[in-house]
Coordinates of C-alpha atoms in Angstrom, one line a residue:
Chain S
M1 CA 44.3 16.8 -8.5
I2 CA 41.9 18.6 -10.7
R3 CA 42.5 19.1 -14.3
L4 CA 40.6 20.9 -17.0
E5 CA 41.6 20.4 -20.6
S6 CA 40.1 22.5 -23.4
I7 CA 36.9 22.9 -21.5
D8 CA 33.9 24.4 -23.2
K9 CA 30.3 24.6 -22.0
V10 CA 27.5 25.6 -24.3
Y11 CA 23.8 26.2 -23.1
R12 CA 21.4 25.4 -25.9
T13 CA 17.7 26.2 -26.0
E14 CA 15.6 25.9 -29.2
R15 CA 16.5 29.5 -30.4
V16 CA 19.7 30.5 -28.5
E17 CA 23.0 28.8 -27.9
T18 CA 25.1 30.5 -25.2
L19 CA 28.9 29.8 -24.9
A20 CA 29.3 29.9 -21.2
L21 CA 32.9 28.8 -21.0
Q22 CA 35.3 28.5 -23.6
N23 CA 38.5 26.7 -23.7
I24 CA 39.4 26.6 -20.1
N25 CA 42.7 24.8 -18.9
L26 CA 43.1 24.5 -15.4
D27 CA 45.3 22.5 -13.0
V28 CA 44.5 22.7 -9.3
T29 CA 47.2 20.8 -7.3
D30 CA 46.5 19.0 -4.0
G31 CA 46.4 21.2 -0.9
E32 CA 46.2 24.4 -3.0
F33 CA 43.8 27.2 -2.2
V34 CA 42.6 28.9 -5.7
S35 CA 39.9 31.6 -6.2
I36 CA 37.9 32.3 -9.2
M37 CA 37.1 35.9 -10.0
G38 CA 35.4 38.0 -12.6
P39 CA 32.3 39.9 -13.5
S40 CA 28.9 38.7 -13.1
G41 CA 27.7 36.2 -15.6
C42 CA 31.5 35.3 -16.9
G43 CA 30.9 31.7 -16.2
K44 CA 32.5 31.4 -12.7
S45 CA 29.7 29.4 -11.1
T46 CA 29.4 27.4 -14.1
L47 CA 33.1 26.5 -13.8
L48 CA 32.7 25.5 -10.2
N49 CA 29.7 23.1 -11.0
L50 CA 31.9 21.5 -13.8
I51 CA 34.6 20.9 -11.3
G52 CA 32.0 19.9 -8.7
L53 CA 30.7 17.4 -11.1
L54 CA 27.1 18.7 -10.8
D55 CA 27.3 19.7 -14.5
A56 CA 29.0 18.1 -17.6
P57 CA 31.3 20.0 -20.1
S58 CA 30.2 20.2 -23.7
S59 CA 33.7 19.4 -24.8
G60 CA 37.1 19.0 -23.4
R61 CA 38.4 16.7 -20.6
L62 CA 38.1 16.6 -16.9
T63 CA 40.0 14.5 -14.6
L64 CA 39.8 14.3 -10.9
D65 CA 42.8 12.4 -9.1
G66 CA 44.1 11.4 -12.6
A67 CA 40.8 9.6 -13.4
P68 CA 38.7 10.9 -16.3
I69 CA 35.3 11.9 -15.5
N70 CA 33.8 12.3 -19.0
G71 CA 30.8 9.8 -19.6
A72 CA 30.6 8.7 -15.9
G73 CA 27.1 7.6 -15.0
D74 CA 24.9 9.0 -12.1
K75 CA 25.9 6.4 -9.5
S76 CA 29.6 6.9 -10.1
L77 CA 29.3 10.7 -10.1
A78 CA 27.2 10.6 -7.0
R79 CA 29.9 8.5 -5.3
L80 CA 32.8 10.7 -6.5
R81 CA 30.8 13.8 -5.1
N82 CA 30.2 12.1 -1.9
E83 CA 33.7 10.9 -1.3
K84 CA 35.9 13.6 -2.8
L85 CA 34.0 16.7 -2.5
G86 CA 32.4 19.2 -0.4
F87 CA 30.2 22.3 -1.2
V88 CA 29.7 25.5 0.4
F89 CA 27.1 27.7 -1.4
Q90 CA 26.3 31.4 -1.1
S91 CA 22.8 31.0 0.1
F92 CA 23.9 28.1 2.5
H93 CA 21.1 25.8 1.2
L94 CA 20.5 24.4 4.6
V95 CA 17.4 22.1 4.9
P96 CA 14.9 24.3 7.1
D97 CA 13.2 21.3 8.8
L98 CA 16.4 19.7 9.9
T99 CA 18.3 20.7 13.0
V100 CA 22.1 21.4 12.5
L101 CA 23.2 18.0 13.4
D102 CA 20.9 16.3 10.9
N103 CA 21.9 18.9 8.2
V104 CA 25.5 18.2 8.6
E105 CA 24.7 14.3 8.7
I106 CA 23.5 14.6 4.9
P107 CA 26.6 13.7 3.3
L108 CA 27.1 10.9 5.5
L109 CA 23.5 9.2 4.8
Y110 CA 25.1 8.2 1.5
R111 CA 27.9 6.2 3.1
S112 CA 27.6 2.8 4.5
I113 CA 28.4 3.7 7.9
S114 CA 26.5 3.2 11.4
G115 CA 24.3 5.9 13.0
A116 CA 26.8 6.2 15.7
E117 CA 29.8 6.9 13.5
R118 CA 27.6 9.4 11.4
K119 CA 26.8 11.2 14.7
K120 CA 30.5 11.1 15.8
L121 CA 31.8 12.6 12.3
A122 CA 29.0 15.2 12.2
L123 CA 29.6 16.3 15.9
A124 CA 33.3 16.5 15.0
A125 CA 32.7 18.8 12.1
I126 CA 30.2 20.9 13.9
E127 CA 33.0 21.3 16.7
A128 CA 35.5 22.4 14.1
V129 CA 33.4 25.2 13.0
G130 CA 32.7 26.1 16.7
L131 CA 28.9 25.5 17.0
S132 CA 28.9 22.9 19.4
S133 CA 26.2 24.7 21.4
R134 CA 23.9 24.9 18.4
V135 CA 23.7 21.3 17.5
H136 CA 20.0 20.9 18.2
H137 CA 19.1 24.3 16.7
F138 CA 17.1 24.8 13.5
P139 CA 18.9 27.0 10.7
T140 CA 16.1 29.8 11.2
Q141 CA 17.4 30.0 14.7
L142 CA 20.8 30.9 13.6
S143 CA 22.3 34.2 12.1
G144 CA 23.7 34.1 8.6
G145 CA 27.3 33.7 9.6
Q146 CA 26.5 30.7 11.9
Q147 CA 24.2 29.2 9.0
Q148 CA 27.3 29.3 6.7
R149 CA 29.4 27.7 9.3
V150 CA 26.9 24.9 9.6
A151 CA 27.1 24.5 5.8
I152 CA 31.0 24.3 6.1
A153 CA 30.6 21.8 8.6
R154 CA 28.2 19.8 6.3
A155 CA 30.8 20.2 3.7
I156 CA 33.7 18.7 5.6
A157 CA 31.7 16.2 7.7
G158 CA 32.7 13.3 5.3
K159 CA 36.4 14.7 5.2
P160 CA 36.6 15.3 1.5
R161 CA 39.8 16.4 -0.1
I162 CA 38.4 19.2 -2.1
L163 CA 36.1 22.0 -0.8
L164 CA 34.3 24.1 -3.6
A165 CA 32.9 27.3 -2.2
D166 CA 30.6 29.5 -4.2
E167 CA 30.6 33.0 -3.0
P168 CA 30.9 31.7 0.5
T169 CA 31.0 35.3 2.1
G170 CA 28.5 36.9 -0.5
N171 CA 25.3 36.9 1.7
L172 CA 27.5 38.0 5.0
D173 CA 28.6 41.3 6.4
S174 CA 32.4 41.8 6.4
Q175 CA 33.0 40.5 9.9
M176 CA 31.2 37.3 9.4
G177 CA 33.0 37.1 6.0
E178 CA 36.1 37.4 7.8
E179 CA 35.3 34.5 10.2
I180 CA 34.1 32.2 7.2
M181 CA 37.5 33.0 5.3
T182 CA 39.4 32.1 8.6
I183 CA 37.6 28.7 8.8
L184 CA 38.5 27.9 5.2
H185 CA 42.2 29.0 5.3
D186 CA 42.4 27.0 8.5
L187 CA 40.9 23.8 6.7
N188 CA 43.5 24.5 3.9
R189 CA 46.5 24.9 6.1
N190 CA 45.8 22.4 9.0
A191 CA 43.6 19.7 7.2
G192 CA 45.3 20.1 3.8
T193 CA 41.9 20.4 2.1
T194 CA 42.2 21.8 -1.4
V195 CA 39.8 24.6 -1.7
V196 CA 38.3 26.2 -4.9
M197 CA 36.4 29.5 -4.2
V198 CA 34.4 31.7 -6.5
T199 CA 34.4 35.2 -4.9
H200 CA 33.7 38.8 -5.8
D201 CA 35.9 40.1 -3.1
E202 CA 39.3 41.2 -4.3
R203 CA 40.5 41.3 -0.6
F204 CA 39.7 37.7 0.0
A205 CA 40.9 36.5 -3.3
Q206 CA 44.2 38.0 -2.5
R207 CA 44.9 35.8 0.5
T208 CA 44.4 32.7 -1.6
D209 CA 47.6 30.9 -3.5
R210 CA 46.2 31.7 -6.9
I211 CA 43.5 33.6 -8.7
V212 CA 41.9 32.4 -11.8
R213 CA 40.2 35.2 -13.7
L214 CA 37.4 34.7 -16.3
F215 CA 35.8 37.3 -18.6
D216 CA 33.0 36.4 -21.0
G217 CA 33.4 32.8 -20.5
R218 CA 37.3 33.0 -21.2
Q219 CA 40.1 32.5 -18.9
V220 CA 42.1 35.5 -18.8
A221 CA 44.6 35.1 -15.9
Chain T
M1 CA 16.3 5.6 8.4
Q2 CA 15.7 7.7 11.5
S3 CA 16.7 10.8 9.6
Y4 CA 14.2 9.9 6.7
V5 CA 11.4 9.3 9.3
K6 CA 12.2 12.5 11.0
L7 CA 12.3 14.3 7.6
A8 CA 9.2 12.7 6.4
L9 CA 7.2 13.8 9.4
K10 CA 8.5 17.5 9.3
V11 CA 7.7 17.6 5.6
L12 CA 4.1 16.8 6.3
G13 CA 3.9 19.4 9.0
R14 CA 5.0 22.0 6.4
R15 CA 1.8 22.4 4.6
K16 CA -0.7 21.3 7.1
V17 CA -4.0 22.0 4.9
F18 CA -2.5 19.8 1.9
T19 CA -1.4 17.2 4.3
L20 CA -4.7 17.2 5.9
I21 CA -6.6 16.8 2.5
S22 CA -4.1 14.0 1.4
L23 CA -4.7 12.1 4.6
F24 CA -8.4 12.6 4.6
G25 CA -8.4 11.1 0.8
I26 CA -6.2 8.2 1.9
A27 CA -8.1 7.5 5.1
M28 CA -11.5 7.6 3.5
T29 CA -10.5 5.4 0.5
L30 CA -8.5 2.8 2.8
A31 CA -11.4 2.7 5.3
V32 CA -13.8 1.8 2.5
L33 CA -11.4 -0.9 1.4
V34 CA -10.9 -2.0 4.9
V35 CA -14.7 -2.5 5.4
A36 CA -14.9 -4.4 2.2
T37 CA -12.2 -6.7 3.1
A38 CA -13.8 -7.3 6.5
I39 CA -17.1 -8.1 4.9
L40 CA -15.3 -10.6 2.3
D41 CA -13.3 -12.0 5.0
D42 CA -16.4 -12.7 7.3
A43 CA -18.1 -14.4 4.0
F44 CA -15.2 -16.6 2.9
E45 CA -12.7 -17.2 5.8
P46 CA -13.6 -20.3 7.8
R47 CA -15.3 -19.4 11.1
A48 CA -18.0 -20.6 13.2
P49 CA -20.4 -22.2 12.3
Q50 CA -18.6 -22.5 9.0
S51 CA -15.3 -23.3 10.8
R52 CA -14.7 -26.3 8.3
F53 CA -15.3 -24.5 5.2
D54 CA -11.5 -24.6 4.2
R55 CA -12.3 -28.2 3.2
V56 CA -15.6 -27.9 1.8
L57 CA -17.2 -28.0 -1.7
A58 CA -20.5 -26.7 -2.6
I59 CA -23.0 -26.9 -5.4
T60 CA -25.5 -23.9 -5.5
M61 CA -26.6 -24.1 -9.0
V62 CA -27.1 -26.4 -12.0
S63 CA -27.7 -25.6 -15.8
M64 CA -29.8 -27.5 -18.2
I65 CA -28.4 -26.7 -21.6
G66 CA -30.2 -27.1 -24.8
P67 CA -29.9 -25.8 -28.4
R68 CA -32.2 -22.9 -28.0
S69 CA -32.2 -22.2 -24.1
T70 CA -30.6 -22.8 -21.0
E71 CA -32.1 -23.0 -17.5
T72 CA -30.1 -22.3 -14.5
M73 CA -31.5 -22.9 -11.0
N74 CA -30.5 -24.1 -7.5
P75 CA -29.9 -27.9 -7.4
G76 CA -32.9 -30.1 -6.6
Y77 CA -32.7 -32.5 -3.5
R78 CA -32.5 -35.6 -5.9
L79 CA -29.3 -34.3 -7.6
I80 CA -27.7 -33.9 -4.0
H81 CA -29.0 -37.0 -2.7
D82 CA -28.0 -39.3 -5.9
Y83 CA -24.6 -37.6 -6.9
I84 CA -23.2 -35.9 -3.7
Y85 CA -24.2 -38.0 -0.8
T86 CA -22.7 -40.9 -2.4
L87 CA -19.3 -39.6 -3.3
P88 CA -16.5 -41.9 -2.0
G89 CA -14.2 -40.7 0.8
I90 CA -16.0 -38.0 2.1
E91 CA -16.4 -37.0 5.7
A92 CA -20.1 -35.8 5.4
A93 CA -22.4 -34.3 2.9
T94 CA -25.6 -32.3 3.6
A95 CA -28.5 -30.6 1.5
F96 CA -30.2 -27.5 2.7
S97 CA -32.9 -25.3 1.1
E98 CA -32.3 -21.6 0.2
P99 CA -33.6 -19.3 3.1
A100 CA -37.2 -18.4 2.8
Q101 CA -39.1 -15.9 4.6
I102 CA -42.0 -17.3 6.4
G103 CA -44.4 -16.2 9.2
I104 CA -44.5 -17.9 12.4
Y105 CA -47.7 -17.7 14.5
R106 CA -47.7 -17.9 18.1
N107 CA -50.2 -16.5 20.6
G108 CA -52.1 -14.9 17.8
G109 CA -49.3 -12.9 16.6
R110 CA -47.1 -13.4 13.5
T111 CA -43.2 -13.1 13.6
D112 CA -41.4 -13.0 10.2
A113 CA -38.2 -15.4 10.1
Q114 CA -35.8 -17.1 7.8
F115 CA -36.5 -20.6 7.3
K116 CA -34.3 -23.6 6.1
R117 CA -35.0 -27.3 5.6
T118 CA -32.1 -29.6 6.0
D119 CA -30.9 -33.0 7.0
A120 CA -29.1 -34.4 10.1
A121 CA -25.8 -34.3 8.6
Y122 CA -26.0 -30.5 8.2
W123 CA -25.2 -30.2 12.0
R124 CA -22.2 -32.4 11.5
V125 CA -20.8 -30.2 8.3
L126 CA -21.5 -26.9 10.3
D127 CA -20.2 -26.3 13.7
F128 CA -23.0 -24.6 15.3
R129 CA -22.5 -23.9 19.2
F130 CA -25.9 -24.8 20.7
L131 CA -26.9 -22.2 23.4
A132 CA -29.8 -24.7 24.3
G133 CA -30.9 -28.1 23.5
R134 CA -29.7 -30.1 20.5
P135 CA -29.8 -30.7 16.6
F136 CA -32.5 -32.9 15.2
T137 CA -31.2 -36.4 14.6
A138 CA -31.1 -38.9 11.5
D139 CA -34.1 -40.8 13.2
E140 CA -36.0 -37.5 13.5
E141 CA -35.2 -36.7 9.9
E142 CA -36.3 -40.1 8.8
R143 CA -39.4 -39.7 10.6
G144 CA -40.3 -36.3 9.5
A145 CA -40.5 -35.3 13.3
L146 CA -42.1 -31.7 13.8
V147 CA -39.0 -30.3 15.5
A148 CA -37.0 -27.1 15.0
V149 CA -33.7 -25.5 15.9
I150 CA -34.2 -21.7 16.2
S151 CA -31.6 -18.8 16.4
D152 CA -31.3 -16.8 19.5
G153 CA -32.6 -13.7 17.9
L154 CA -35.9 -15.5 16.8
R155 CA -36.1 -17.1 20.3
K156 CA -36.0 -13.5 22.0
R157 CA -38.5 -12.3 19.3
L158 CA -41.0 -15.3 20.1
F159 CA -40.7 -16.0 23.7
R160 CA -38.7 -13.0 25.1
R161 CA -37.3 -13.9 28.5
E162 CA -38.9 -17.4 28.7
A163 CA -37.1 -20.7 27.9
A164 CA -37.8 -22.0 24.3
L165 CA -36.9 -25.6 24.5
G166 CA -39.9 -27.9 24.3
R167 CA -42.3 -24.8 23.4
S168 CA -44.3 -25.2 20.2
M169 CA -44.6 -22.6 17.2
E170 CA -46.8 -22.8 14.3
I171 CA -45.2 -22.9 10.7
D172 CA -47.4 -23.8 7.6
G173 CA -50.1 -24.7 9.8
R174 CA -48.4 -27.3 11.9
D175 CA -47.0 -27.0 15.4
F176 CA -43.0 -27.5 15.5
R177 CA -41.3 -28.1 18.8
V178 CA -38.2 -26.2 19.7
I179 CA -35.4 -28.6 20.3
G180 CA -32.4 -26.4 20.1
V181 CA -31.3 -22.8 20.1
V182 CA -28.2 -21.4 18.4
P183 CA -26.5 -18.0 18.1
D184 CA -27.4 -15.5 15.3
V185 CA -25.5 -16.2 12.1
P186 CA -24.7 -13.2 9.8
I187 CA -26.3 -13.2 6.2
T188 CA -22.6 -13.3 4.6
R189 CA -22.5 -17.0 5.8
F190 CA -24.7 -18.4 3.2
A191 CA -24.7 -22.0 4.4
A192 CA -25.5 -21.3 8.0
Y193 CA -27.6 -18.2 7.7
S194 CA -31.2 -18.8 9.0
D195 CA -33.6 -18.2 11.9
V196 CA -35.4 -21.8 11.8
W197 CA -34.1 -25.1 10.7
V198 CA -36.5 -27.9 10.3
P199 CA -35.9 -31.5 8.8
H200 CA -36.5 -31.4 5.1
T201 CA -38.7 -34.4 5.5
T202 CA -41.5 -32.2 7.1
A203 CA -42.4 -30.7 3.7
R204 CA -46.0 -31.2 3.0
S205 CA -45.2 -32.8 -0.4
S206 CA -42.4 -35.3 -1.4
D207 CA -42.1 -33.9 -5.0
Y208 CA -38.8 -32.2 -4.1
R209 CA -37.1 -35.6 -3.6
H210 CA -37.6 -36.0 -7.4
E211 CA -36.2 -32.8 -8.6
L212 CA -32.8 -32.3 -10.5
M213 CA -33.3 -28.7 -10.1
G214 CA -35.1 -27.2 -7.0
N215 CA -34.2 -24.6 -4.4
Y216 CA -31.6 -26.7 -2.5
N217 CA -27.9 -26.4 -2.0
G218 CA -25.3 -29.4 -1.4
I219 CA -22.2 -29.1 0.7
V220 CA -19.5 -31.8 0.9
L221 CA -17.1 -32.0 3.8
A222 CA -13.8 -33.5 2.5
R223 CA -11.5 -35.4 5.1
T224 CA -8.6 -33.2 4.0
R225 CA -8.2 -30.2 1.8
N226 CA -6.0 -32.4 -0.4
D227 CA -9.4 -34.5 -1.2
L228 CA -10.9 -31.4 -2.9
P229 CA -9.5 -31.8 -6.4
R230 CA -10.4 -35.3 -6.4
L231 CA -13.9 -34.8 -5.4
K232 CA -14.4 -32.1 -8.0
S233 CA -13.2 -34.5 -10.8
E234 CA -15.2 -37.1 -9.3
F235 CA -18.5 -35.2 -9.5
A236 CA -17.6 -33.6 -12.9
A237 CA -17.5 -37.3 -14.3
R238 CA -20.7 -38.1 -12.6
V239 CA -22.5 -34.9 -14.1
K240 CA -21.9 -36.2 -17.4
R241 CA -24.0 -39.4 -16.6
I242 CA -27.0 -37.4 -15.1
P243 CA -30.0 -38.5 -17.2
I244 CA -31.8 -35.6 -18.6
D245 CA -35.6 -35.3 -17.6
D246 CA -36.5 -33.3 -20.7
P247 CA -34.4 -34.4 -23.7
K248 CA -36.4 -32.6 -26.1
R249 CA -35.6 -29.1 -24.8
F250 CA -32.2 -30.0 -23.3
N251 CA -29.2 -32.2 -24.2
R252 CA -26.6 -31.3 -21.4
V253 CA -26.4 -30.7 -17.6
A254 CA -23.7 -28.6 -16.3
A255 CA -22.9 -28.4 -12.6
S256 CA -19.7 -28.4 -10.4
L257 CA -18.6 -28.7 -7.1
D258 CA -16.9 -25.4 -5.9
T259 CA -15.1 -23.7 -3.1
P260 CA -17.5 -21.1 -1.4
F261 CA -15.5 -18.4 -3.2
E262 CA -15.7 -20.1 -6.6
S263 CA -19.6 -20.6 -5.8
F264 CA -19.9 -17.1 -5.0
S265 CA -18.1 -15.9 -8.2
R266 CA -20.0 -18.4 -10.4
G267 CA -23.3 -16.8 -9.3
A268 CA -22.2 -13.5 -10.2
F269 CA -21.5 -13.9 -13.9
P270 CA -24.3 -14.6 -16.6
A271 CA -22.2 -17.3 -18.1
R272 CA -22.1 -20.0 -15.5
F273 CA -19.9 -22.7 -16.3
G274 CA -16.9 -23.7 -18.5
Y275 CA -14.4 -21.2 -17.1
D276 CA -12.5 -20.3 -13.9
A277 CA -15.1 -17.9 -12.6
A278 CA -13.1 -17.5 -9.2
A279 CA -10.0 -16.2 -11.2
V280 CA -12.1 -13.8 -13.2
M281 CA -13.7 -12.6 -9.8
R282 CA -10.2 -12.0 -8.3
I283 CA -9.1 -10.0 -11.4
I284 CA -12.3 -7.8 -11.3
L285 CA -12.1 -7.2 -7.5
T286 CA -8.4 -6.3 -8.0
I287 CA -9.1 -3.9 -10.9
L288 CA -12.1 -2.3 -8.9
T289 CA -9.6 -1.9 -5.9
L290 CA -7.0 -0.1 -8.0
L291 CA -9.7 2.1 -9.7
F292 CA -11.1 3.1 -6.4
M293 CA -7.5 3.9 -5.2
T294 CA -6.8 5.7 -8.4
L295 CA -8.5 9.1 -7.7
P296 CA -7.0 9.7 -4.4
A297 CA -3.7 8.6 -5.8
L298 CA -3.8 10.9 -8.6
N299 CA -4.7 13.7 -6.1
L300 CA -1.8 12.7 -4.1
I301 CA 0.5 12.6 -7.1
T302 CA -0.4 16.1 -8.0
L303 CA 0.2 17.3 -4.4
N304 CA 3.4 15.6 -4.5
L305 CA 4.6 17.1 -7.8
S306 CA 3.6 20.7 -6.5
R307 CA 5.8 19.9 -3.5
I308 CA 8.9 19.0 -5.8
L309 CA 9.4 22.8 -6.6
E310 CA 9.2 23.7 -2.7
R311 CA 12.2 21.1 -2.1
A312 CA 14.2 21.8 -5.1
S313 CA 17.0 23.3 -3.0
E314 CA 17.0 20.3 -0.7
I315 CA 17.2 18.0 -3.8
G316 CA 19.9 20.0 -5.2
V317 CA 22.0 19.6 -2.0
R318 CA 21.3 16.1 -1.5
K319 CA 22.6 15.5 -5.1
A320 CA 25.7 17.7 -4.5
F321 CA 26.4 15.5 -1.4
G322 CA 26.2 12.2 -3.1
A323 CA 22.7 11.1 -3.5
S324 CA 22.1 9.3 -6.7
R325 CA 18.8 9.3 -8.4
G326 CA 17.9 6.0 -6.9
A327 CA 18.5 7.1 -3.2
L328 CA 16.4 10.2 -4.0
V329 CA 13.6 8.1 -5.4
M330 CA 13.7 5.8 -2.2
Q331 CA 13.6 8.7 0.1
F332 CA 10.6 10.2 -1.5
V333 CA 8.8 6.9 -2.0
F334 CA 9.7 6.2 1.8
E335 CA 8.2 9.6 2.6
N336 CA 4.9 9.1 0.9
V337 CA 4.7 5.4 2.3
V338 CA 5.0 7.1 5.7
L339 CA 2.1 9.5 4.9
T340 CA 0.0 6.7 3.6
L341 CA 0.5 4.7 6.7
I342 CA -0.6 7.3 8.9
G343 CA -3.5 7.6 6.6
G344 CA -3.8 3.8 6.8
A345 CA -3.9 4.2 10.6
M346 CA -6.6 6.7 10.5
A347 CA -8.5 4.5 8.1
L348 CA -8.3 1.6 10.5
V349 CA -10.0 3.6 13.3
T350 CA -12.6 5.0 10.8
G351 CA -13.1 1.4 9.4
A352 CA -13.5 0.0 12.9
A353 CA -16.0 2.7 13.5
L354 CA -18.0 2.1 10.2
I355 CA -17.6 -1.8 11.1
A356 CA -19.2 -1.3 14.6
A357 CA -21.9 0.9 13.0
L358 CA -22.7 -1.9 10.3
N359 CA -23.0 -4.4 13.0
R360 CA -25.2 -2.0 15.1
V361 CA -27.8 -1.1 12.5
D362 CA -29.9 -3.7 10.6
I363 CA -28.7 -3.1 7.0
I364 CA -27.0 -6.7 7.0
P365 CA -29.0 -9.0 9.1
N366 CA -26.9 -10.4 12.1
A367 CA -23.7 -8.7 10.8
Q368 CA -20.6 -9.6 13.0
F369 CA -17.7 -8.0 10.9
A370 CA -14.6 -7.7 12.8
L371 CA -11.2 -5.9 12.3
N372 CA -9.1 -8.8 12.9
V373 CA -5.5 -9.3 12.4
R374 CA -6.1 -10.4 8.9
V375 CA -8.1 -7.5 8.0
L376 CA -5.4 -5.3 9.6
L377 CA -2.6 -7.0 7.7
Y378 CA -4.7 -6.2 4.5
G379 CA -5.2 -2.8 5.5
L380 CA -1.4 -2.3 5.9
V381 CA -0.6 -3.9 2.7
L382 CA -3.1 -1.5 0.9
A383 CA -1.7 1.2 2.6
A384 CA 1.9 0.6 1.6
F385 CA 0.8 -0.4 -1.9
F386 CA -1.0 3.0 -2.1
G387 CA 2.0 5.0 -0.8
I388 CA 4.3 3.3 -3.4
F389 CA 1.7 3.6 -6.3
S390 CA 1.4 7.3 -5.6
G391 CA 4.8 8.2 -4.6
V392 CA 7.1 6.5 -7.4
Y393 CA 6.1 8.8 -10.3
P394 CA 6.7 12.2 -8.5
A395 CA 9.7 10.6 -6.9
W396 CA 11.0 9.9 -10.3
R397 CA 10.4 13.4 -11.5
M398 CA 12.1 14.6 -8.4
S399 CA 15.1 12.7 -8.9
R400 CA 15.4 13.9 -12.5
L401 CA 15.8 17.5 -11.5
H402 CA 19.3 18.7 -12.7
A403 CA 21.4 19.4 -9.5
V404 CA 22.4 23.0 -10.6
D405 CA 18.7 23.9 -11.6
A406 CA 17.5 22.4 -8.3
L407 CA 20.0 24.5 -6.3
R408 CA 18.8 27.5 -8.2
G409 CA 15.3 26.7 -6.9
G410 CA 13.6 25.9 -10.1
A411 CA 12.6 22.6 -12.0
Q412 CA 13.9 21.6 -15.3

């Protein structure tokens, strides 16, 4: 489903050249739950951004569903992100001015569907994360755990086959973290969603199908 | 769309002071433009008593051109009589003098008024609604009858609540009898504006009848608008045949039949003939409008750019979930257009108040400016244009933010 071959990522400024990732080779199969671990600054988020098509590799080959991504234009990448990928961020990144429903509808705004259909899909996603009673609340009226659940609802509203989660429990206490992990596992098992998760938490990583370990931009396991 | 409108309104509410500053700048700019549009609309759109001016051509100036000097003045009565009245296939033609201020004496008191000499055809070319009485006839024109049509404003000043018809007033040492009263006309309607109209034949001297250059204006009422180009070219051919009174000084006459806007434009530039003055005037008005809008637009662009950083996270999220650059540009321009349309609505209210004030105070005589549908439409177009004009660059900058940087909360 996701294949990375000999991926390098170099950040260049006028004076410094930083090698963030070096020779990464990774295959994520359909329906797999993979966690990425490593110390801070080892390139975990960079790797997730490459898989999420938010950033481009400096060299190497990236394929999604067998189709090469290198060199794709802005519109094609936007369409791929919209149709195939869902994102969950550590700091939720909900739009504060929008209600839960409006936030969850965001990915669906970029699809050719009616307003009624959009609302139906968004409400179903909100129900899936157990927040039906908070549909018209604003993010600031919710707890951290609830906000992350909204973020998950937003990520799955468009029924993507891949969910990319960047430290989804990083800003939550252990109980809320457990709740979020339960939702992610449910999505993986019940809906067959492929999940790639960056985490610092060994306990959560151990519960996934596979752990990819990075150190100084290199894949060590 | 509903989501974008909701978000646009929420974004405006985020920083109320900046939003108010932006709205004030937009509203004031557009209000001034709305008032200017209302004045131009009043001057050039056909409306009573110039309702037929969509099929009218005017001659308001003539130049005598010589090797060393050029003289430009209003046309004289002879030029209009000999070369305009006789144009083939017209509905009517009229000559009227430039409005002049005169003193009217009555019961030992003096009242100042604007005064025009004209002919009987004037009342057919213009569609005055008579509040009382009638216009003067061709017979009265022929005889030089001492009769006058006056404006309602002058009637009130001269006769107060008394009826004016049949009463006399002294102009230039002679008693003129009032035979008609018409509503006041704003100064912006150049052909109709005056307080008193008398037959041109009541002039003490008949010298004006022999003048090529003088203080008259001529107007031709065509049967249809399609006749206008033909009449223009026919008159242009006639101008070449006008004999020159002073061939030692001048060797060429320049004059043309123009639409009211062309005539206004020609009068505004030092070089009168030989180019499309109306087109130049349109370009100048467009440039002035753009320049006038530039300062508040720059202000809005600066404010919008500063807001990009505030919204970096949202931009990152939208990109992550499938927004292309084009979609983001559309969204941001849309938000800006919503802002400017709110400013436009405020401008219309402010403009209406300014127009009402202009109509009340006596800066522009008999002003009757109105915020009609056409002016509202112009206002809407200006507001939308302003919104796009000031929104595109910040939107483009915003859409160029790298998704990863945007999610980190910073600009590239």
